[in-house]
Coordinates of C-alpha atoms and ligand atoms in Angstrom, one line a residue:
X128 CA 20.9 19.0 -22.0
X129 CA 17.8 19.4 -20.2
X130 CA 14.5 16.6 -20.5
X131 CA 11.8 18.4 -21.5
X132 CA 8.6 16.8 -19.1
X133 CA 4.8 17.4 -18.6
X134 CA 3.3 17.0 -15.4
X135 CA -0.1 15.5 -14.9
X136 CA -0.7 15.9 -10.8
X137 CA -3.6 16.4 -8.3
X138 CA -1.6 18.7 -5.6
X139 CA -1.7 17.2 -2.8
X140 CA 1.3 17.5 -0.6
X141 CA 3.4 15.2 -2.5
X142 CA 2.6 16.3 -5.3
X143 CA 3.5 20.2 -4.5
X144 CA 6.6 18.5 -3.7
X145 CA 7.3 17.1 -6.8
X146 CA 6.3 20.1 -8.4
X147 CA 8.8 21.9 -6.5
X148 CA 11.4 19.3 -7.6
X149 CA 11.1 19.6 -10.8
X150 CA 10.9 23.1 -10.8
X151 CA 14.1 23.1 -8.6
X152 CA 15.9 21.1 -11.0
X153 CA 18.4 22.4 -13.6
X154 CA 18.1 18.8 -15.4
X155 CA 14.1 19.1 -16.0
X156 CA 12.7 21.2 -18.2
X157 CA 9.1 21.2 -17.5
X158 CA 6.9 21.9 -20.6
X159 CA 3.6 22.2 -18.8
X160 CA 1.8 21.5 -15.7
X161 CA -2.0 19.8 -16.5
X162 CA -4.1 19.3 -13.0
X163 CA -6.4 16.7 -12.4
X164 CA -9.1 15.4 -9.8
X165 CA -7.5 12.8 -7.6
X166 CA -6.5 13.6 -4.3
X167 CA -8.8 16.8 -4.4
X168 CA -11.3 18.1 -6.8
X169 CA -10.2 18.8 -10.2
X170 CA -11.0 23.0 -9.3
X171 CA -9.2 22.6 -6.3
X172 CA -6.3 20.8 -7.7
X173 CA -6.1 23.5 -10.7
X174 CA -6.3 26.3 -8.1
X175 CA -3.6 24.4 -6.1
X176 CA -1.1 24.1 -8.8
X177 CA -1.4 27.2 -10.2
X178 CA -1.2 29.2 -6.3
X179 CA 2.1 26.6 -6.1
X180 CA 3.7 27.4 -9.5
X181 CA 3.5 31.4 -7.9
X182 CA 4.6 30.0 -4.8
X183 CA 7.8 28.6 -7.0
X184 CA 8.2 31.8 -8.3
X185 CA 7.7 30.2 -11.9
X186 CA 7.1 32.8 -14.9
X187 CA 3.1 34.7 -14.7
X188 CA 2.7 33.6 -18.2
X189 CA 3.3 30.0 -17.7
X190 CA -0.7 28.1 -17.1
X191 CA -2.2 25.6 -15.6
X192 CA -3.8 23.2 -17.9
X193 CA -7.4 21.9 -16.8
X194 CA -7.7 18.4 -17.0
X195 CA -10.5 14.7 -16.3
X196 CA -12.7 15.9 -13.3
X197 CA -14.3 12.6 -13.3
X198 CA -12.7 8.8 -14.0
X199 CA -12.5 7.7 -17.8
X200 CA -15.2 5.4 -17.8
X201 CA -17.7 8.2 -16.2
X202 CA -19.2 8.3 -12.9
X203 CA -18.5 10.0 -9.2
X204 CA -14.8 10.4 -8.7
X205 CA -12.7 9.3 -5.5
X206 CA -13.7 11.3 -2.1
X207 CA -10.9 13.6 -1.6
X208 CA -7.5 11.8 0.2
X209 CA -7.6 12.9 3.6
X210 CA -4.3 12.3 4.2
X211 CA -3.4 15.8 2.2
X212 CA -5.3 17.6 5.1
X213 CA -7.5 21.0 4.5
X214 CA -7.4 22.6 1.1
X215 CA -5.3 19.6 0.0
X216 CA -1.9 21.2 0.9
X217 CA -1.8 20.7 4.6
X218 CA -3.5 23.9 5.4
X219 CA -0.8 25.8 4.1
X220 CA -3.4 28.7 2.7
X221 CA -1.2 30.1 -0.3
X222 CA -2.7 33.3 -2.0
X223 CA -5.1 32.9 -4.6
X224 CA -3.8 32.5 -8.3
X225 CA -4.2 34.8 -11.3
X226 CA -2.3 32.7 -13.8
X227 CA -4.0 31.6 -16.6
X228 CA -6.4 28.7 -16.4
X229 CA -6.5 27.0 -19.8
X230 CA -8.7 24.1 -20.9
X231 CA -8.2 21.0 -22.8
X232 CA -4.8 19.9 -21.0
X233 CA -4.9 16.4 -23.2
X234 CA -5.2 18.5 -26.4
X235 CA -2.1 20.4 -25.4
X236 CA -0.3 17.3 -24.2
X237 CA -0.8 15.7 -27.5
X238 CA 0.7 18.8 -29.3
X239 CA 3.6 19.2 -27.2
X240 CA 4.5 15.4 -27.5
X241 CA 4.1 15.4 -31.2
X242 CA 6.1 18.1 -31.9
X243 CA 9.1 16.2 -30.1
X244 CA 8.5 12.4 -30.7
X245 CA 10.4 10.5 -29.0
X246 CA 12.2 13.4 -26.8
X247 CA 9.4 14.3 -23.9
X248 CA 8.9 12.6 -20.6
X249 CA 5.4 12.7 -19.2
X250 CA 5.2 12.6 -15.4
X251 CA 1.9 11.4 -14.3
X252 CA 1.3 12.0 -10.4
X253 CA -2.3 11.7 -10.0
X254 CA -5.0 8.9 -11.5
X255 CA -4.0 8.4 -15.3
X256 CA -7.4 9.3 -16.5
X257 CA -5.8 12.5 -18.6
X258 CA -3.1 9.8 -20.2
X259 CA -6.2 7.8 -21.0
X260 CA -8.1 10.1 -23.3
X261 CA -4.9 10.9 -24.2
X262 CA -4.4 7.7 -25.7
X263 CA -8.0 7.6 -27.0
X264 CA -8.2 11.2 -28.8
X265 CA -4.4 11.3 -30.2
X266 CA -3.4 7.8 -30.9
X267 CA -0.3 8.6 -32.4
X268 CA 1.0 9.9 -28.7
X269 CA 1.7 6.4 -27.4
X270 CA 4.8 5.5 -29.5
X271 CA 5.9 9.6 -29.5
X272 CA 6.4 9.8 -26.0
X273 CA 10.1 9.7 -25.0
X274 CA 9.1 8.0 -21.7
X275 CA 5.9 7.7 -19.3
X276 CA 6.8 7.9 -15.4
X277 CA 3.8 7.0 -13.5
X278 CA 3.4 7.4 -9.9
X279 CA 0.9 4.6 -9.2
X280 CA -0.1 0.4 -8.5
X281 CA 0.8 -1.5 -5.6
X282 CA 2.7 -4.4 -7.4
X283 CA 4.0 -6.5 -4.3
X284 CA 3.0 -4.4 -1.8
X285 CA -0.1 -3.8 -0.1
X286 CA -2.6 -1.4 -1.1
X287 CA -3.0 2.1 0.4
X288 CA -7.2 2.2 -0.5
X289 CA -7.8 -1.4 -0.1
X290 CA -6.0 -4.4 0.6
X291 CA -4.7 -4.6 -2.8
X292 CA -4.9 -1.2 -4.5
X293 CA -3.2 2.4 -4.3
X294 CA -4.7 5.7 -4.6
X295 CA -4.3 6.5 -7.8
X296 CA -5.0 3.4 -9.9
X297 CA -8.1 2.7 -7.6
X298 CA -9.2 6.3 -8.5
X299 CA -9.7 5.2 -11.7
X300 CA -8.9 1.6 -12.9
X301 CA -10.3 1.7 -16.8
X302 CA -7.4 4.1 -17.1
X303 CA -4.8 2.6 -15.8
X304 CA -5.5 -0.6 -17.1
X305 CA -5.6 1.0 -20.8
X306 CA -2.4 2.8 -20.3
X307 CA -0.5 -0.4 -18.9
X308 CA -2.1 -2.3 -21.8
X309 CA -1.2 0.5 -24.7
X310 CA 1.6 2.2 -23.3
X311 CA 5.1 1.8 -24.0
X312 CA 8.5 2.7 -22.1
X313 CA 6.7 2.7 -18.7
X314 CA 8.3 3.2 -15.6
X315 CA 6.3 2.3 -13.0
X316 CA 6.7 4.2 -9.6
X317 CA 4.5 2.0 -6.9
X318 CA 4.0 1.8 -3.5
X319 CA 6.7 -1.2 -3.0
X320 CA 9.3 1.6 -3.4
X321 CA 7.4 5.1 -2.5
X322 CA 7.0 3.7 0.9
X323 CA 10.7 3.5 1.7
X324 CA 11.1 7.4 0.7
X325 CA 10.1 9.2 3.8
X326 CA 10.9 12.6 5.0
X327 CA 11.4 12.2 9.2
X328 CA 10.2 15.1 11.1
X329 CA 13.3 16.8 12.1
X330 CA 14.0 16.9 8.4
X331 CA 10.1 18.6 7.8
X332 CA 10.8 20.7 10.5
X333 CA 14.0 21.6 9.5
X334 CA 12.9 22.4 5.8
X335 CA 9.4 24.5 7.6
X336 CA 12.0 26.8 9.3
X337 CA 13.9 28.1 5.7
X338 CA 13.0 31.3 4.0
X339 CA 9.8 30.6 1.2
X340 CA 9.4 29.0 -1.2
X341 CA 10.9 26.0 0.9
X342 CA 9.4 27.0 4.6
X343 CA 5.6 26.5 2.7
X344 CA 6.8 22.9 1.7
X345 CA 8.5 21.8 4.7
X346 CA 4.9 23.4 6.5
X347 CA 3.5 20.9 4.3
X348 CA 5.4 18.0 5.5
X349 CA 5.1 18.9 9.0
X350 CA 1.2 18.8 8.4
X351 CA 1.6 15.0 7.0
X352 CA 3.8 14.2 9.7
X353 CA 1.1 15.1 12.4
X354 CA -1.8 13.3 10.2
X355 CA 0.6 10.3 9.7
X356 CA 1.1 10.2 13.5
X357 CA -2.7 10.6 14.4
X358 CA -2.5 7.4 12.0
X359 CA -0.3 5.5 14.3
X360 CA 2.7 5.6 11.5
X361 CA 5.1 8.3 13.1
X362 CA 8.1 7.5 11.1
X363 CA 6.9 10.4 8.8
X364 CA 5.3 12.1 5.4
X365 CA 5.8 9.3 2.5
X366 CA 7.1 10.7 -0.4
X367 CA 5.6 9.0 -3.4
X368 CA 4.9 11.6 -6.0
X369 CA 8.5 13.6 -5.5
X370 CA 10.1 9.9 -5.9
X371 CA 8.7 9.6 -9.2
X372 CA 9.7 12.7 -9.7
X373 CA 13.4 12.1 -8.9
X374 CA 13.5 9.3 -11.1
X375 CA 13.1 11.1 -14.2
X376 CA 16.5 13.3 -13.0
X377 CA 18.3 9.8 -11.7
X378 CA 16.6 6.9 -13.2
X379 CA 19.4 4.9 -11.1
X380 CA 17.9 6.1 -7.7
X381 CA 15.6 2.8 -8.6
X382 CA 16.1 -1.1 -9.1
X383 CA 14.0 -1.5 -12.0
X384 CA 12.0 -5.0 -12.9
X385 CA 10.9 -5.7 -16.2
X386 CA 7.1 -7.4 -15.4
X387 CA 4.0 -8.3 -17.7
X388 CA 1.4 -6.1 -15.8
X389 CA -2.7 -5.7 -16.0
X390 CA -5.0 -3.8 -13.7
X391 CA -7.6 -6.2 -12.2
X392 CA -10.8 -3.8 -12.8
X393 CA -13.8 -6.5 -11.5
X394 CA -12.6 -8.3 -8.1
X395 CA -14.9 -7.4 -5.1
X396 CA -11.5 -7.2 -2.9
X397 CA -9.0 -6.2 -6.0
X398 CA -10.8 -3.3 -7.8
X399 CA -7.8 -1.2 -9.4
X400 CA -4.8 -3.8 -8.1
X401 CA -1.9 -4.6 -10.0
X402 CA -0.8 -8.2 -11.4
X403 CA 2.1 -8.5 -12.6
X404 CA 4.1 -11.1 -13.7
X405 CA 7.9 -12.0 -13.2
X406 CA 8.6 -14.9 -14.2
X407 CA 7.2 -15.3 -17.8
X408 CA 4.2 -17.2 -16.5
X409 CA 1.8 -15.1 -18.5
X410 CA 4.3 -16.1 -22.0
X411 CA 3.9 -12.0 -22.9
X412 CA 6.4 -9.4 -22.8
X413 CA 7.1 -7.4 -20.1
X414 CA 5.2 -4.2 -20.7
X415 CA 6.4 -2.0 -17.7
X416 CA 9.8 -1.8 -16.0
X417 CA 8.7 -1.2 -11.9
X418 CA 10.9 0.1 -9.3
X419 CA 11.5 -2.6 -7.0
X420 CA 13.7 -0.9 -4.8
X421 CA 15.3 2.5 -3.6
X422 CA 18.5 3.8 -2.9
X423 CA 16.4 5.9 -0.4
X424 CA 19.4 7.8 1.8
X425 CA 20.3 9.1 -1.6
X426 CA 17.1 10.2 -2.9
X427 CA 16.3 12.1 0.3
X428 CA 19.6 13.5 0.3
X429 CA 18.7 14.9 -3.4
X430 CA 14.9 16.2 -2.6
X431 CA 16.8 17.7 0.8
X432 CA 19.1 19.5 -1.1
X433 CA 16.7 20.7 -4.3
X434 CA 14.1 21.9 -1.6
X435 CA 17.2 23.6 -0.1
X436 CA 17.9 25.0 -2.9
X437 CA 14.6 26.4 -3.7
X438 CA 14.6 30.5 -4.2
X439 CA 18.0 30.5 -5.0
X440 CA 19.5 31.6 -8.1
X441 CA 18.1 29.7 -11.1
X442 CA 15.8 27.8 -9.4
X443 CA 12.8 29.3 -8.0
X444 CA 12.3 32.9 -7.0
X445 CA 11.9 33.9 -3.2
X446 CA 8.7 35.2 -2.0
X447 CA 8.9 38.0 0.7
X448 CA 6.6 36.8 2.8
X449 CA 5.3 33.4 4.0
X450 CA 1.5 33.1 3.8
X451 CA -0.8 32.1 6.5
X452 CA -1.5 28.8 7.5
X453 CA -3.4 26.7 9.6
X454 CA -2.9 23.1 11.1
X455 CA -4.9 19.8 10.0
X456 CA -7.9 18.9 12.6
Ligands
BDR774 C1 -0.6 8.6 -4.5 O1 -1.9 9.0 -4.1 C2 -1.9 10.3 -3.7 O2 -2.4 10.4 -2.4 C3 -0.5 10.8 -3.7 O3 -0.5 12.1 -4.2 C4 0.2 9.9 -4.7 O4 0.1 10.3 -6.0 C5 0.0 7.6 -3.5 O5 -0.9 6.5 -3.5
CA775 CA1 -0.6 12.6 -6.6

């Protein structure tokens, strides 16, 4: 039995490594791939995750679906995330893509989902502006969806934009607040846990040395090491998208908590921060289950191993040759 899962995502380094996850994983079976703007452009993050799905040696005639390249409720997107240094992959420079390009990726979301209610998994890795106008345009989506995964929200943990709110929810609040408020059988990946998942240097390095696909990725990580360490934060590249990720394989990587959660969309200092309740204050139901902790050996033992794994037989296919790449400035 394999779970069939879409993947909204704004490659990103974390995000190429949850792509190569999922890719790498005999327990996923990944129905599409829909880009969106986030921690890059939207035409930078389409061209990255189509130049990655070649990278993971997945079929030619699988696309890239085009997704929001601006939030839900309109105006200029997020400036790019520095922190996912040049190109948005670490400078890894991966040959241009020729896979197909297709628009519309909520349209196609909407159809894959109805046409398995209840049974697909969407992994959403990037600001949940595409899972917004999903919600808006095909209605009927919200209860059809086996389960929604969301990478996002700092609930008791400080923010990584501001004070109080993480990338991808301050990228584009009105969505995130609609698809905590409408959406059912979330699973809520935040900060409070993505921040114990870390990949150490030696283990970056280690990975960087292997034959492709998995040298390009560990290149990756070695490039967010060095940023993280120009940051003053040297324990290493924080892995919040490829812990989402693992969660849809092992669900019990996680300590979930059932909470009543908004999206605060007006504070001066709290634009785009979780509030969640625990404790039944609010007198609503829970509406999200949030990991509250890790079992983090064990999940870096399992993204170790599937990036390991990568290239060999039924997983991804090898590449012959490593492409060029450069270093962060
Ligand atoms: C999230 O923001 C992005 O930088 C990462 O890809 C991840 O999805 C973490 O706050
Ligand atoms: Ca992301």
């Amino acid at each position: 039995m394999t779970l069939p899962v879409i993947i909204s995502c704004d490659p990103g380094i974390d995000d190429a490594v949850a792509l190569a996850v999922a890719f790498g994983s005999p327990e996923l079976k990944v129905l599409a791939v829909a880009a969106t703007a986030g921690n890059v452009s939207l035409e930078r993050a389409t061209a990255n995750a189509a130049a990655l799905l070649d990278l993971l040696g997945v079929a030619a005639d699988f696309p890239v679906y085009s997704g929001a390249a601006a939030p839900l409720a309109g105006g200029e997107r997020i400036a790019d995330e520095p922190v996912h240094g040049v190109g948005g992959l670490g400078g890894v420079l991966l040959p241009d893509s020729t896979r197909s390009i297709e628009p519309d990726a909520v349209a196609h979301m909407a159809g894959l989902i109805l046409d398995r209610p209840g049974e697909v998994t969407l992994l959403a890795l990037g600001p949940l502006t595409d899972v917004g106008h999903l919600f808006n345009r095909f209605p009927d989506t919200i209860a059809a969806i086996g389960q929604l995964v969301i990478m996002g929200g700092a609930v008791f943990s400080q923010g990584n934009v501001t004070l109080s709110a993480e990338f991808n929810f301050y990228a584009d609040p009105e969505a995130a607040a609609l698809v905590l408020e409408r959406g059912q059988r979330i699973r809520l990946v935040p900060l409070d846990v993505t921040r114990k998942a870390v990949v150490d240097r030696p283990t970056a390095t280690m990975l960087a040395g292997l034959p492709s696909p998995a040298g390009e990725i560990g290149a990756m990580l070695v490039d967010m090491c060095n940023t993280m360490v120009a940051r003053g934060r040297p324990d290493g590249a924080v892995m919040h998208d490829p812990l989402a990720a693992a969660a849809v394989i092992e669900q019990s990587l996680i300590t979930w908590q059932a909470a009543t959660a908004t999206v605060e969309l007006h504070g001066a200092l709290t634009r785009g921060a979780v509030v969640a309740d625990v404790r039944g204050v609010s007198g609503r139901e829970p509406n999200i289950r949030y990991g509250r902790d890790v079992a983090a050996a064990n999940f870096l033992t399992m993204l170790t191993e599937r990036l390991k794994g990568l290239g060999l037989p039924g997983t991804a296919r090898p590449r012959p040759a490593r492409p060029e790449r450069e270093t962060t400035p």
